[in-house]
């Protein structure tokens, strides 16, 4: 194992919920499980907070970045880099697992160079958090830490035929009531089943009890903790809620869900599910400029955006435009199962002694990637930052409709075999 560090569902919900003080920025949970209040100008080392910082790892669909924030939330140093996307066949979307890890380490090293150039020391980094793309599926050998296949990314649609097969199984209609997801090409569970059926090395590791499974957050934290030496296999409730293996109410793996997908818990290493904020559970960085720094939080990227927008109370929401587009609406401390094509997911759980907060989600697979398509495939503009400027040159679309179903259609339709279409393009004059 190499170490790259070497060098209508929303009605009436708001009125039924009381506001909850989900975040106390002066509270610190100690390693013995107790909570102590910090004075506004102190940290857990007794120094001035002005000399303490936190770091954030963010590995999205196409790039990673590491940002260092001061105690007021202002970024003081950052670095971002893209990683390779692999498209071997139509509808396939893969990523090299080591590209994901290497990009994170590079971002950390480069951001830390900028941080130290400002006169700061690595010892001033209090903790780091991890956020990442969701649903993307990774498998590796638990004994060696070596990946058994490329990561299969969340927009991948190779499992369309498998989805049709699974929908015909007894009990398929009940899955959403347990885990909040409809059967589609989107969740990690379906991808894992495809891997077990089609990749002999993965099936062999599974049969021999060597197979480790996880989403990107799990893979990153496994490596940050030293890989096989650290033996840390964890995820948080928000990422686990994207697998279709977790029961939304118990926040743990559900035997009925695992049985439906044919997964034997005795044969596979599933990551331990933790709250989004857990100073003890996520381990610490081993090696590199952040050696010894604790990892204290983990969130799926869209849940992290919900927290970042301070949508802590029922009735608050956020919408994110990235590779895809994701609207999350805080519904409070009880999950709401949508009857209109939305997903039910975990928004966040900010501590082991706090309840999870749930969200309804409208997931759109293509947003920014649609802009890239218009630029790279259609030649509408040379710089994606010009898209608004180009759009403003005409009063309307002239009858053109662009259906960006490159990965099928997600919410609220969930049509896995839908195709991208530009309609009535001959009528467009500009």
Short mmCIF file of C-alpha atoms in Angstrom, two decimals:
data_model
loop_
_atom_site.label_atom_id
_atom_site.label_comp_id
_atom_site.label_asym_id
_atom_site.label_seq_id
_atom_site.Cartn_x
_atom_site.Cartn_y
_atom_site.Cartn_z
CA UNK A 1 0.00 0.00 0.00
CA UNK A 2 1.60 3.25 -1.09
CA UNK A 3 1.41 6.45 0.92
CA UNK A 4 1.27 9.52 -1.37
CA UNK A 5 2.36 11.65 1.60
CA UNK A 6 5.85 10.32 1.11
CA UNK A 7 7.95 13.22 -0.10
CA UNK A 8 -46.09 18.39 -1.63
CA UNK A 9 -44.11 16.42 0.81
CA UNK A 10 -43.18 19.68 2.51
CA UNK A 11 -46.63 20.74 3.71
CA UNK A 12 -47.08 21.45 7.44
CA UNK A 13 -43.59 20.32 8.39
CA UNK A 14 -42.28 23.70 9.48
CA UNK A 15 -45.02 24.43 11.99
CA UNK A 16 -44.59 21.06 13.69
CA UNK A 17 -40.90 21.52 14.52
CA UNK A 18 -39.21 23.72 17.10
CA UNK A 19 -35.98 25.47 16.31
CA UNK A 20 -32.96 23.54 17.57
CA UNK A 21 -29.59 25.09 18.47
CA UNK A 22 -27.66 22.59 16.39
CA UNK A 23 -24.30 24.32 16.56
CA UNK A 24 -22.52 25.86 19.53
CA UNK A 25 -19.22 27.15 18.22
CA UNK A 26 -17.84 27.46 21.75
CA UNK A 27 -18.57 23.83 22.69
CA UNK A 28 -15.91 21.19 22.36
CA UNK A 29 -16.51 17.49 22.95
CA UNK A 30 -13.54 15.97 24.72
CA UNK A 31 -12.19 12.49 24.06
CA UNK A 32 -13.75 11.13 27.25
CA UNK A 33 -17.21 12.01 25.90
CA UNK A 34 -17.76 15.05 28.14
CA UNK A 35 -18.56 18.50 26.83
CA UNK A 36 -16.71 21.57 28.00
CA UNK A 37 -17.50 25.17 27.15
CA UNK A 38 -14.71 27.25 25.71
CA UNK A 39 -14.44 30.93 26.25
CA UNK A 40 -14.66 32.97 23.03
CA UNK A 41 -10.88 33.56 22.94
CA UNK A 42 -9.71 30.08 23.92
CA UNK A 43 -9.30 26.71 22.27
CA UNK A 44 -8.68 23.25 23.66
CA UNK A 45 -4.94 24.04 23.98
CA UNK A 46 -5.63 27.18 25.99
CA UNK A 47 -4.18 29.44 23.30
CA UNK A 48 -5.85 32.29 21.50
CA UNK A 49 -8.36 31.17 18.89
CA UNK A 50 -6.90 33.70 16.48
CA UNK A 51 -3.92 31.36 16.08
CA UNK A 52 -6.02 28.25 15.48
CA UNK A 53 -7.38 27.03 12.15
CA UNK A 54 -9.38 24.19 10.67
CA UNK A 55 -8.94 22.45 7.33
CA UNK A 56 -11.54 21.10 4.93
CA UNK A 57 -11.00 18.38 2.32
CA UNK A 58 -13.54 18.52 -0.50
CA UNK A 59 -13.35 15.84 -3.20
CA UNK A 60 -16.10 16.41 -5.73
CA UNK A 61 -16.89 14.67 -8.99
CA UNK A 62 -14.11 16.28 -11.02
CA UNK A 63 -11.67 17.90 -8.58
CA UNK A 64 -10.33 18.00 -5.04
CA UNK A 65 -9.48 20.99 -2.91
CA UNK A 66 -8.16 21.72 0.56
CA UNK A 67 -9.10 24.96 2.30
CA UNK A 68 -7.78 26.30 5.60
CA UNK A 69 -10.17 28.55 7.56
CA UNK A 70 -9.52 30.84 10.50
CA UNK A 71 -11.73 30.93 13.59
CA UNK A 72 -14.18 33.32 11.90
CA UNK A 73 -14.67 31.06 8.89
CA UNK A 74 -12.54 33.12 6.51
CA UNK A 75 -10.35 31.04 4.16
CA UNK A 76 -6.67 31.89 4.51
CA UNK A 77 -5.13 29.29 2.17
CA UNK A 78 -6.43 26.85 -0.42
CA UNK A 79 -5.49 24.70 -3.37
CA UNK A 80 -7.61 22.88 -5.95
CA UNK A 81 -6.81 20.39 -8.70
CA UNK A 82 -8.79 18.26 -11.12
CA UNK A 83 -8.40 14.50 -11.43
CA UNK A 84 -8.87 12.19 -14.39
CA UNK A 85 -12.30 10.99 -15.53
CA UNK A 86 -12.40 7.60 -17.28
CA UNK A 87 -15.10 6.84 -19.87
CA UNK A 88 -14.26 3.48 -21.47
CA UNK A 89 -17.76 2.86 -22.82
CA UNK A 90 -20.91 4.87 -23.42
CA UNK A 91 -22.61 5.52 -20.08
CA UNK A 92 -19.57 4.40 -18.06
CA UNK A 93 -17.88 6.83 -15.68
CA UNK A 94 -14.91 5.73 -13.59
CA UNK A 95 -12.14 7.31 -11.53
CA UNK A 96 -8.77 5.92 -10.46
CA UNK A 97 -8.92 5.44 -6.66
CA UNK A 98 -5.31 6.56 -6.29
CA UNK A 99 -6.02 9.68 -8.35
CA UNK A 100 -8.60 10.61 -5.72
CA UNK A 101 -6.12 10.12 -2.87
CA UNK A 102 -3.18 11.72 -4.66
CA UNK A 103 -5.22 14.80 -5.52
CA UNK A 104 -6.13 15.26 -1.86
CA UNK A 105 -2.52 14.92 -0.71
CA UNK A 106 -1.35 17.37 -3.37
CA UNK A 107 -4.00 19.90 -2.35
CA UNK A 108 -3.02 19.55 1.31
CA UNK A 109 0.68 20.00 0.59
CA UNK A 110 0.20 23.01 -1.69
CA UNK A 111 -2.30 24.73 0.61
CA UNK A 112 0.02 24.15 3.56
CA UNK A 113 2.89 25.77 1.64
CA UNK A 114 0.76 28.88 1.22
CA UNK A 115 -0.34 28.69 4.85
CA UNK A 116 3.23 28.49 6.15
CA UNK A 117 4.35 31.23 3.76
CA UNK A 118 1.99 33.49 5.72
CA UNK A 119 4.00 32.74 8.85
CA UNK A 120 1.80 29.99 10.26
CA UNK A 121 2.75 26.57 11.57
CA UNK A 122 1.10 23.16 10.94
CA UNK A 123 0.57 22.93 14.70
CA UNK A 124 -2.02 25.69 14.37
CA UNK A 125 -4.35 23.37 12.44
CA UNK A 126 -6.84 22.26 15.09
CA UNK A 127 -8.72 19.62 13.08
CA UNK A 128 -9.89 18.76 9.59
CA UNK A 129 -13.19 17.68 8.09
CA UNK A 130 -13.91 15.62 4.99
CA UNK A 131 -16.64 16.11 2.41
CA UNK A 132 -16.93 14.32 -0.89
CA UNK A 133 -19.05 13.24 -3.82
CA UNK A 134 -21.65 10.71 -2.75
CA UNK A 135 -22.71 7.28 -4.12
CA UNK A 136 -19.44 6.73 -6.02
CA UNK A 137 -18.46 3.15 -5.22
CA UNK A 138 -15.04 1.77 -4.32
CA UNK A 139 -13.86 -1.74 -3.46
CA UNK A 140 -10.43 -2.78 -2.21
CA UNK A 141 -8.55 -5.63 -0.58
CA UNK A 142 -8.82 -5.19 3.16
CA UNK A 143 -5.51 -6.99 3.77
CA UNK A 144 -3.36 -5.02 1.32
CA UNK A 145 -5.30 -1.79 0.82
CA UNK A 146 -5.06 -2.19 -2.95
CA UNK A 147 -8.10 -1.19 -5.05
CA UNK A 148 -9.75 -4.07 -6.88
CA UNK A 149 -11.23 -1.86 -9.59
CA UNK A 150 -11.61 1.76 -10.54
CA UNK A 151 -14.15 3.75 -8.57
CA UNK A 152 -17.48 3.71 -10.39
CA UNK A 153 -18.80 7.26 -10.21
CA UNK A 154 -22.35 8.23 -9.35
CA UNK A 155 -23.35 9.38 -12.90
CA UNK A 156 -22.45 5.93 -14.34
CA UNK A 157 -25.42 4.15 -15.97
CA UNK A 158 -24.05 0.68 -16.75
CA UNK A 159 -26.46 -0.88 -14.24
CA UNK A 160 -29.65 -0.03 -16.17
CA UNK A 161 -30.38 -3.68 -16.98
CA UNK A 162 -29.64 -4.74 -13.41
CA UNK A 163 -32.05 -2.11 -12.10
CA UNK A 164 -34.85 -3.55 -14.23
CA UNK A 165 -34.07 -6.99 -12.85
CA UNK A 166 -34.04 -5.80 -9.24
CA UNK A 167 -37.33 -3.94 -9.68
CA UNK A 168 -38.96 -7.28 -10.53
CA UNK A 169 -37.82 -8.89 -7.27
CA UNK A 170 -40.28 -9.38 -4.39
CA UNK A 171 -40.02 -6.54 -1.88
CA UNK A 172 -38.68 -3.97 -4.33
CA UNK A 173 -41.61 -1.63 -3.72
CA UNK A 174 -40.85 -1.47 0.02
CA UNK A 175 -37.22 -0.40 -0.24
CA UNK A 176 -37.90 3.33 -0.43
CA UNK A 177 -39.90 3.24 2.81
CA UNK A 178 -36.82 1.88 4.59
CA UNK A 179 -33.93 3.73 2.98
CA UNK A 180 -35.54 6.68 1.17
CA UNK A 181 -34.26 5.75 -2.30
CA UNK A 182 -35.99 4.31 -5.35
CA UNK A 183 -34.15 1.63 -7.29
CA UNK A 184 -32.04 3.34 -9.95
CA UNK A 185 -28.50 3.49 -11.29
CA UNK A 186 -27.72 6.15 -8.67
CA UNK A 187 -27.09 4.41 -5.29
CA UNK A 188 -23.95 2.47 -4.36
CA UNK A 189 -25.78 -0.78 -3.61
CA UNK A 190 -26.71 -1.45 -7.23
CA UNK A 191 -23.16 -0.68 -8.36
CA UNK A 192 -21.73 -3.10 -5.79
CA UNK A 193 -24.03 -5.87 -7.01
CA UNK A 194 -22.83 -5.22 -10.58
CA UNK A 195 -19.21 -5.45 -9.43
CA UNK A 196 -19.79 -8.75 -7.65
CA UNK A 197 -21.43 -10.20 -10.75
CA UNK A 198 -19.02 -8.90 -13.37
CA UNK A 199 -15.58 -8.51 -11.78
CA UNK A 200 -14.04 -11.90 -10.81
CA UNK A 201 -11.36 -10.34 -8.59
CA UNK A 202 -14.03 -8.52 -6.58
CA UNK A 203 -16.14 -11.67 -6.23
CA UNK A 204 -13.08 -13.68 -5.14
CA UNK A 205 -12.20 -11.15 -2.44
CA UNK A 206 -15.84 -11.19 -1.29
CA UNK A 207 -15.92 -14.99 -1.05
CA UNK A 208 -12.65 -14.96 0.91
CA UNK A 209 -13.79 -12.20 3.29
CA UNK A 210 -11.18 -9.70 2.05
CA UNK A 211 -13.51 -7.24 0.33
CA UNK A 212 -13.76 -3.72 1.73
CA UNK A 213 -16.52 -1.46 0.41
CA UNK A 214 -17.03 2.24 0.75
CA UNK A 215 -17.91 5.55 -0.82
CA UNK A 216 -15.27 8.22 -1.49
CA UNK A 217 -15.29 9.51 2.10
CA UNK A 218 -14.51 6.03 3.44
CA UNK A 219 -11.69 5.51 0.95
CA UNK A 220 -10.11 8.89 1.71
CA UNK A 221 -10.24 8.48 5.48
CA UNK A 222 -8.95 4.90 5.20
CA UNK A 223 -5.89 6.26 3.41
CA UNK A 224 -5.49 9.37 5.57
CA UNK A 225 -5.37 7.05 8.59
CA UNK A 226 -2.54 5.01 7.08
CA UNK A 227 -4.40 2.38 5.06
CA UNK A 228 -3.93 -1.19 6.36
CA UNK A 229 -1.79 0.09 9.23
CA UNK A 230 -4.56 2.30 10.57
CA UNK A 231 -7.42 -0.11 9.78
CA UNK A 232 -9.97 2.72 9.95
CA UNK A 233 -13.11 1.91 7.97
CA UNK A 234 -15.77 4.53 8.67
CA UNK A 235 -18.45 6.63 7.02
CA UNK A 236 -21.04 9.09 8.26
CA UNK A 237 -24.82 8.91 8.27
CA UNK A 238 -25.20 11.24 5.27
CA UNK A 239 -22.97 9.17 3.01
CA UNK A 240 -24.36 5.87 4.33
CA UNK A 241 -27.87 7.06 3.49
CA UNK A 242 -26.83 7.09 -0.20
CA UNK A 243 -26.02 3.38 -0.36
CA UNK A 244 -29.52 1.87 0.08
CA UNK A 245 -28.00 -0.30 2.80
CA UNK A 246 -28.90 1.95 5.77
CA UNK A 247 -32.24 2.17 7.53
CA UNK A 248 -33.15 5.87 7.80
CA UNK A 249 -34.70 5.45 11.23
CA UNK A 250 -32.09 3.24 12.93
CA UNK A 251 -29.12 4.88 11.17
CA UNK A 252 -27.56 1.44 10.85
CA UNK A 253 -27.30 -1.26 8.22
CA UNK A 254 -30.59 -3.01 7.63
CA UNK A 255 -30.54 -6.80 7.27
CA UNK A 256 -33.58 -6.76 4.98
CA UNK A 257 -31.91 -4.29 2.63
CA UNK A 258 -28.68 -6.27 2.55
CA UNK A 259 -30.61 -9.48 1.93
CA UNK A 260 -32.51 -7.90 -0.96
CA UNK A 261 -29.24 -7.07 -2.69
CA UNK A 262 -27.71 -10.44 -1.83
CA UNK A 263 -25.01 -9.03 0.44
CA UNK A 264 -23.70 -11.30 3.22
CA UNK A 265 -22.37 -9.16 6.09
CA UNK A 266 -19.99 -11.96 7.08
CA UNK A 267 -18.20 -11.73 3.73
CA UNK A 268 -17.71 -7.99 3.34
CA UNK A 269 -16.15 -5.18 5.33
CA UNK A 270 -18.76 -2.45 5.61
CA UNK A 271 -17.69 0.90 7.08
CA UNK A 272 -18.88 1.76 10.57
CA UNK A 273 -21.59 4.44 10.42
CA UNK A 274 -20.85 7.48 12.60
CA UNK A 275 -22.47 10.87 13.24
CA UNK A 276 -21.35 13.63 10.90
CA UNK A 277 -19.47 15.20 13.80
CA UNK A 278 -17.43 12.75 15.89
CA UNK A 279 -14.08 13.87 17.39
CA UNK A 280 -13.19 10.30 18.31
CA UNK A 281 -14.38 8.10 15.47
CA UNK A 282 -12.64 9.31 12.32
CA UNK A 283 -9.03 8.94 13.46
CA UNK A 284 -6.23 11.28 12.50
CA UNK A 285 -3.89 12.00 9.63
CA UNK A 286 -0.77 9.85 9.50
CA UNK A 287 2.17 11.39 7.69
CA UNK A 288 2.69 14.58 5.73
CA UNK A 289 2.30 18.18 6.89
CA UNK A 290 -0.89 17.36 8.83
CA UNK A 291 0.56 14.38 10.70
CA UNK A 292 -1.37 13.84 13.93
CA UNK A 293 -4.19 16.27 13.11
CA UNK A 294 -7.57 14.74 14.06
CA UNK A 295 -10.34 14.18 11.53
CA UNK A 296 -13.41 15.30 13.44
CA UNK A 297 -16.21 15.47 10.89
CA UNK A 298 -17.46 13.96 7.65
CA UNK A 299 -20.41 14.82 5.40
CA UNK A 300 -21.56 14.05 1.89
CA UNK A 301 -20.98 17.13 -0.24
CA UNK A 302 -24.64 18.12 -0.57
CA UNK A 303 -25.25 17.70 3.15
CA UNK A 304 -22.13 19.76 3.80
CA UNK A 305 -23.66 22.48 1.62
CA UNK A 306 -26.83 22.30 3.72
CA UNK A 307 -24.76 22.84 6.87
CA UNK A 308 -22.63 25.48 5.18
CA UNK A 309 -25.75 27.47 4.34
CA UNK A 310 -26.84 27.19 8.01
CA UNK A 311 -30.04 25.37 7.04
CA UNK A 312 -30.37 23.94 10.54
CA UNK A 313 -34.09 24.42 11.07
CA UNK A 314 -37.05 22.72 9.37
CA UNK A 315 -38.24 24.65 6.37
CA UNK A 316 -34.79 25.89 5.35
CA UNK A 317 -33.21 24.69 2.12
CA UNK A 318 -30.25 25.07 -0.21
CA UNK A 319 -29.67 24.47 -3.90
CA UNK A 320 -26.23 23.63 -5.27
CA UNK A 321 -25.14 23.95 -8.89
CA UNK A 322 -22.11 21.78 -9.60
CA UNK A 323 -21.61 18.79 -11.87
CA UNK A 324 -25.25 18.13 -11.04
CA UNK A 325 -27.90 20.18 -9.28
CA UNK A 326 -29.20 19.27 -5.83
CA UNK A 327 -31.97 20.87 -3.80
CA UNK A 328 -32.10 19.78 -0.14
CA UNK A 329 -34.96 20.81 2.16
CA UNK A 330 -34.66 20.34 5.93
CA UNK A 331 -37.68 18.37 7.22
CA UNK A 332 -36.58 17.99 10.85
CA UNK A 333 -35.84 14.99 13.04
CA UNK A 334 -38.21 12.49 11.40
CA UNK A 335 -37.69 11.22 7.85
CA UNK A 336 -40.39 12.04 5.32
CA UNK A 337 -40.89 9.54 2.50
CA UNK A 338 -41.77 11.39 -0.68
CA UNK A 339 -44.72 10.37 -2.83
CA UNK A 340 -43.67 12.68 -5.65
CA UNK A 341 -40.27 11.45 -6.77
CA UNK A 342 -37.98 13.13 -4.26
CA UNK A 343 -35.33 11.30 -2.26
CA UNK A 344 -35.41 11.04 1.52
CA UNK A 345 -31.93 11.37 2.97
CA UNK A 346 -30.01 12.31 6.11
CA UNK A 347 -29.16 16.00 6.20
CA UNK A 348 -26.69 15.83 9.09
CA UNK A 349 -26.12 14.54 12.62
CA UNK A 350 -23.94 16.95 14.57
CA UNK A 351 -22.81 14.69 17.41
CA UNK A 352 -23.40 11.23 18.80
CA UNK A 353 -25.79 12.58 21.45
CA UNK A 354 -27.88 14.53 18.96
CA UNK A 355 -30.63 13.32 16.69
CA UNK A 356 -30.17 13.10 12.96
CA UNK A 357 -31.84 15.78 10.87
CA UNK A 358 -33.41 14.63 7.61
CA UNK A 359 -33.99 16.23 4.24
CA UNK A 360 -36.00 15.79 1.09
CA UNK A 361 -33.81 16.00 -1.99
CA UNK A 362 -34.42 16.82 -5.61
CA UNK A 363 -31.45 15.37 -7.50
CA UNK A 364 -30.64 16.49 -11.04
CA UNK A 365 -27.75 14.56 -12.57
CA UNK A 366 -26.58 17.18 -15.06
CA UNK A 367 -26.00 20.89 -14.45
CA UNK A 368 -22.42 22.07 -14.88
CA UNK A 369 -21.61 19.00 -16.95
CA UNK A 370 -24.30 20.16 -19.38
CA UNK A 371 -22.48 23.47 -19.76
CA UNK A 372 -19.28 21.52 -20.45
CA UNK A 373 -21.12 19.53 -23.12
CA UNK A 374 -22.28 22.69 -24.88
CA UNK A 375 -18.73 24.02 -24.81
CA UNK A 376 -16.72 20.89 -25.68
CA UNK A 377 -19.15 19.05 -27.96
CA UNK A 378 -21.23 21.81 -29.53
CA UNK A 379 -18.73 24.67 -29.57
CA UNK A 380 -21.22 27.25 -28.28
CA UNK A 381 -18.45 29.06 -26.37
CA UNK A 382 -14.79 28.58 -25.50
CA UNK A 383 -14.97 29.46 -21.82
CA UNK A 384 -17.66 28.04 -19.54
CA UNK A 385 -17.60 31.29 -17.57
CA UNK A 386 -19.11 32.95 -20.65
CA UNK A 387 -22.33 30.92 -20.55
CA UNK A 388 -24.42 33.68 -18.96
CA UNK A 389 -22.98 36.26 -21.33
CA UNK A 390 -23.82 34.12 -24.36
CA UNK A 391 -27.32 33.38 -23.07
CA UNK A 392 -27.97 37.09 -22.61
CA UNK A 393 -27.42 37.77 -26.32
CA UNK A 394 -30.87 36.35 -27.23
CA UNK A 395 -34.32 37.08 -25.74
CA UNK A 396 -35.24 33.40 -25.33
CA UNK A 397 -34.35 29.91 -26.55
CA UNK A 398 -36.28 30.30 -29.80
CA UNK A 399 -38.10 27.05 -29.18
CA UNK A 400 -35.03 24.95 -28.39
CA UNK A 401 -35.30 22.54 -25.46
CA UNK A 402 -32.13 20.90 -24.13
CA UNK A 403 -32.88 17.74 -22.10
CA UNK A 404 -29.63 16.94 -20.30
CA UNK A 405 -30.35 13.26 -19.65
CA UNK A 406 -26.75 12.08 -20.02
CA UNK A 407 -27.17 9.83 -16.97
CA UNK A 408 -30.87 9.18 -17.41
CA UNK A 409 -33.33 11.41 -15.59
CA UNK A 410 -33.18 11.67 -11.81
CA UNK A 411 -35.84 13.35 -9.63
CA UNK A 412 -38.73 13.28 -9.95
CA UNK A 413 -38.92 10.89 -12.93
CA UNK A 414 -36.15 8.31 -12.29
CA UNK A 415 -35.96 7.12 -15.90
CA UNK A 416 -32.62 5.32 -16.17
CA UNK A 417 -32.65 4.90 -19.95
CA UNK A 418 -33.66 8.47 -20.86
CA UNK A 419 -31.37 10.06 -23.46
CA UNK A 420 -30.05 13.58 -23.81
CA UNK A 421 -31.96 15.52 -26.46
CA UNK A 422 -31.94 18.91 -28.17
CA UNK A 423 -35.43 19.46 -29.59
CA UNK A 424 -36.49 21.79 -32.44
CA UNK A 425 -32.92 22.92 -33.00
CA UNK A 426 -33.67 23.69 -36.67
CA UNK A 427 -35.96 26.50 -35.53
CA UNK A 428 -33.20 28.22 -33.61
CA UNK A 429 -31.70 31.15 -35.50
CA UNK A 430 -28.89 32.00 -33.09
#
